[in-house]
Amino acid sequence: MTFIEEAQAKFAELITSELARIATMKQAGEVKDFASMERIVVGILPGDGIGPIIMAQALRVLAFLAQEEIAAGKLELRPVSGMTIEDRARQGQSLPDDVLQQVKQCDVLLKGPMVTPRPGEEWPNMVSANSLLRRSLDLFAAVRPVAIPEKNIDWTFFRENIEGEYIWGNKGIQVTEDLAVDFKVQTTPGTERIARQAFEFARKNGKTNVTVITKSNIVKLADGNFLQGVREVGKREYPEIDVQDRLVDAMCARMADETFCKGLQVFVLPNLYGDIVTDIAAELQGGLGTAASANIGNRYAMFEAIHGTAPGLISEGRGEYADPCSLIRAVGMLLAHIGYGDKSRKLSQALHRCTVSERKKVVTTWPQDASAAEFTDYLLEVLADLN
């Protein structure tokens, strides 16, 4: 078999698996109704690096806000073991089988940042555990809010979470020593379901527009189909909502341009662009340490910080001074998702007071300022004052 025939055979296997996935998407079950559940299990995955540090503080906030529900057994906080980078490296699996079994016994997850090894690092070059969790639980919508009130910015990003460049990220084909090929995948069912998530959010929250971000002028098929698919869902099912589009490079360059972004509210993006654009938006808000993300599927949901494990802070002995706000905001998103919108709003109000209007304790990651625990002490005092 020639190297071209070998590449063709590998590509055929990928296409076959993708067609099977499309068939599964078309048979997706009903969305889980948390309001009808007697008990909701929250799986806890602390992660690596600063993950356990900021998770400890996020759990303090969750325990305070949901103390009655936890005491009554309506909400169970369940640790999930075996998912540290040491555990994963020892087993040679980015998402060990026993961990996935534990995870599937939960309804929602609260997850800290996890190491994704890079070539040349001390760990085996394994695929992203984050991506595997999303795919294994079919968490197709990454929802990332960004708010900067003083600039009249109240954005919500819906990033397609499964497809794009990431779905076959470890399945590219090294055709010859001189030629490597990676892939970008777009499907009609995948595009339509992320579009509906964005439009439903817009409709339920009084938003008037949805903006699609692609590079459809160059990536004609995958991005062009994504743009057209979102437009068709809007036209067919949400005619009252205006649909706009922006090119991803222009969006990144001009995100701080009030004229360019005037009136924009809800965004829907393919996977890679969503990863990049939401990180930039988080920096405008105050840094990656301030931002959280929800990963939503029909049956499961996962809530996390959008930043990494901060190995620099750990190596310098400053891990305890990491900003816990990202994972604390994820707690708020989790509570809203399972039906406790009042608790989520109270947390948002307290966080605004602690980080914007009062700022009595500030986290800078340096010892002369507040530690993660000290900031959380302050936040809990404010929450108690709001009761």
Short mmCIF file of N, CA and C in Angstrom, two decimals, residues 85-144:
data_model
loop_
_atom_site.label_atom_id
_atom_site.label_comp_id
_atom_site.label_asym_id
_atom_site.label_seq_id
_atom_site.Cartn_x
_atom_site.Cartn_y
_atom_site.Cartn_z
N ILE A 85 -3.24 15.03 36.76
CA ILE A 85 -2.32 14.70 35.67
C ILE A 85 -1.47 13.49 36.05
N GLU A 86 -1.14 13.35 37.33
CA GLU A 86 -0.36 12.18 37.76
C GLU A 86 -1.17 10.90 37.56
N ASP A 87 -2.46 10.95 37.90
CA ASP A 87 -3.33 9.78 37.71
C ASP A 87 -3.43 9.44 36.23
N ARG A 88 -3.65 10.44 35.42
CA ARG A 88 -3.85 10.21 33.99
C ARG A 88 -2.57 9.69 33.32
N ALA A 89 -1.42 10.26 33.71
CA ALA A 89 -0.16 9.81 33.15
C ALA A 89 0.14 8.37 33.56
N ARG A 90 -0.17 8.03 34.80
CA ARG A 90 0.10 6.67 35.29
C ARG A 90 -0.75 5.65 34.53
N GLN A 91 -1.98 6.00 34.22
CA GLN A 91 -2.86 5.07 33.51
C GLN A 91 -2.72 5.16 32.00
N GLY A 92 -2.04 6.22 31.52
CA GLY A 92 -1.88 6.38 30.08
C GLY A 92 -3.18 6.73 29.38
N GLN A 93 -4.10 7.36 30.10
CA GLN A 93 -5.39 7.76 29.54
C GLN A 93 -5.69 9.20 29.94
N SER A 94 -6.05 10.02 28.99
CA SER A 94 -6.44 11.39 29.32
C SER A 94 -7.72 11.43 30.13
N LEU A 95 -8.63 10.51 29.84
CA LEU A 95 -9.87 10.38 30.60
C LEU A 95 -10.02 8.90 30.97
N PRO A 96 -9.49 8.50 32.13
CA PRO A 96 -9.54 7.09 32.51
C PRO A 96 -10.97 6.54 32.55
N ASP A 97 -11.11 5.27 32.21
CA ASP A 97 -12.43 4.65 32.13
C ASP A 97 -13.19 4.74 33.45
N ASP A 98 -12.49 4.51 34.57
CA ASP A 98 -13.17 4.54 35.85
C ASP A 98 -13.63 5.95 36.22
N VAL A 99 -12.90 6.96 35.77
CA VAL A 99 -13.31 8.34 36.01
C VAL A 99 -14.58 8.66 35.22
N LEU A 100 -14.60 8.23 33.97
CA LEU A 100 -15.79 8.49 33.14
C LEU A 100 -17.02 7.82 33.76
N GLN A 101 -16.85 6.64 34.33
CA GLN A 101 -17.97 5.97 35.00
C GLN A 101 -18.46 6.80 36.18
N GLN A 102 -17.52 7.34 36.97
CA GLN A 102 -17.91 8.20 38.09
C GLN A 102 -18.66 9.43 37.61
N VAL A 103 -18.12 10.05 36.56
CA VAL A 103 -18.69 11.29 36.04
C VAL A 103 -20.13 11.07 35.56
N LYS A 104 -20.37 9.93 34.93
CA LYS A 104 -21.70 9.67 34.37
C LYS A 104 -22.74 9.37 35.44
N GLN A 105 -22.30 9.20 36.69
CA GLN A 105 -23.23 9.04 37.79
C GLN A 105 -23.64 10.39 38.38
N CYS A 106 -23.08 11.46 37.84
CA CYS A 106 -23.40 12.81 38.29
C CYS A 106 -24.33 13.47 37.27
N ASP A 107 -24.96 14.56 37.69
CA ASP A 107 -25.83 15.32 36.80
C ASP A 107 -25.10 16.52 36.20
N VAL A 108 -24.35 17.20 37.03
CA VAL A 108 -23.54 18.34 36.57
C VAL A 108 -22.16 18.24 37.21
N LEU A 109 -21.19 18.91 36.62
CA LEU A 109 -19.82 18.88 37.11
C LEU A 109 -19.33 20.29 37.38
N LEU A 110 -18.53 20.43 38.43
CA LEU A 110 -17.77 21.65 38.69
C LEU A 110 -16.31 21.26 38.56
N LYS A 111 -15.62 21.85 37.58
CA LYS A 111 -14.28 21.37 37.22
C LYS A 111 -13.24 22.48 37.29
N GLY A 112 -12.11 22.18 37.92
CA GLY A 112 -10.97 23.08 37.91
C GLY A 112 -10.14 22.88 36.66
N PRO A 113 -9.16 23.75 36.41
CA PRO A 113 -8.30 23.61 35.22
C PRO A 113 -7.46 22.35 35.29
N MET A 114 -7.22 21.73 34.13
CA MET A 114 -6.45 20.49 34.05
C MET A 114 -5.30 20.64 33.06
N VAL A 115 -4.19 20.02 33.37
CA VAL A 115 -3.02 20.06 32.49
C VAL A 115 -3.32 19.36 31.17
N THR A 116 -3.04 20.04 30.07
CA THR A 116 -3.00 19.40 28.75
C THR A 116 -1.54 19.38 28.33
N PRO A 117 -0.89 18.21 28.37
CA PRO A 117 0.56 18.16 28.09
C PRO A 117 0.89 18.62 26.67
N ARG A 118 2.05 19.26 26.57
CA ARG A 118 2.57 19.69 25.27
C ARG A 118 3.80 18.86 24.93
N PRO A 119 4.10 18.72 23.64
CA PRO A 119 5.31 17.97 23.28
C PRO A 119 6.54 18.54 23.97
N GLY A 120 7.37 17.66 24.52
CA GLY A 120 8.59 18.08 25.19
C GLY A 120 8.44 18.28 26.68
N GLU A 121 7.22 18.24 27.20
CA GLU A 121 7.03 18.39 28.64
C GLU A 121 7.24 17.06 29.35
N GLU A 122 7.22 17.08 30.67
CA GLU A 122 7.51 15.88 31.45
C GLU A 122 6.42 14.82 31.35
N TRP A 123 5.22 15.23 30.96
CA TRP A 123 4.10 14.29 30.91
C TRP A 123 3.95 13.70 29.51
N PRO A 124 3.35 12.52 29.40
CA PRO A 124 3.07 11.96 28.06
C PRO A 124 2.21 12.95 27.26
N ASN A 125 2.43 13.00 25.96
CA ASN A 125 1.72 13.96 25.11
C ASN A 125 0.31 13.46 24.81
N MET A 126 -0.55 13.51 25.83
CA MET A 126 -1.91 12.99 25.73
C MET A 126 -2.86 14.06 25.22
N VAL A 127 -3.98 13.60 24.67
CA VAL A 127 -5.00 14.52 24.18
C VAL A 127 -5.63 15.25 25.36
N SER A 128 -6.25 16.40 25.10
CA SER A 128 -6.86 17.22 26.13
C SER A 128 -7.96 16.48 26.88
N ALA A 129 -7.84 16.43 28.20
CA ALA A 129 -8.89 15.82 29.03
C ALA A 129 -10.17 16.64 28.95
N ASN A 130 -10.01 17.96 28.82
CA ASN A 130 -11.18 18.83 28.70
C ASN A 130 -12.00 18.45 27.48
N SER A 131 -11.32 18.29 26.34
CA SER A 131 -12.02 17.95 25.11
C SER A 131 -12.70 16.58 25.22
N LEU A 132 -12.02 15.63 25.85
CA LEU A 132 -12.61 14.29 25.98
C LEU A 132 -13.84 14.30 26.88
N LEU A 133 -13.81 15.09 27.94
CA LEU A 133 -14.99 15.20 28.80
C LEU A 133 -16.17 15.77 28.01
N ARG A 134 -15.89 16.81 27.24
CA ARG A 134 -16.96 17.43 26.46
C ARG A 134 -17.54 16.45 25.45
N ARG A 135 -16.65 15.72 24.78
CA ARG A 135 -17.14 14.78 23.76
C ARG A 135 -17.86 13.60 24.39
N SER A 136 -17.29 13.05 25.47
CA SER A 136 -17.87 11.86 26.10
C SER A 136 -19.26 12.14 26.66
N LEU A 137 -19.48 13.37 27.12
CA LEU A 137 -20.78 13.75 27.69
C LEU A 137 -21.63 14.52 26.69
N ASP A 138 -21.11 14.70 25.48
CA ASP A 138 -21.78 15.45 24.40
C ASP A 138 -22.19 16.85 24.88
N LEU A 139 -21.23 17.54 25.46
CA LEU A 139 -21.46 18.92 25.93
C LEU A 139 -21.17 19.86 24.78
N PHE A 140 -22.14 20.05 23.93
CA PHE A 140 -21.90 20.69 22.64
C PHE A 140 -21.89 22.21 22.68
N ALA A 141 -22.36 22.80 23.77
CA ALA A 141 -22.43 24.27 23.85
C ALA A 141 -21.57 24.78 24.99
N ALA A 142 -20.55 25.57 24.67
CA ALA A 142 -19.78 26.27 25.69
C ALA A 142 -20.33 27.68 25.78
N VAL A 143 -20.83 28.03 26.94
CA VAL A 143 -21.47 29.33 27.14
C VAL A 143 -20.59 30.18 28.03
N ARG A 144 -20.16 31.35 27.51
CA ARG A 144 -19.24 32.20 28.25
C ARG A 144 -19.76 33.64 28.27
#
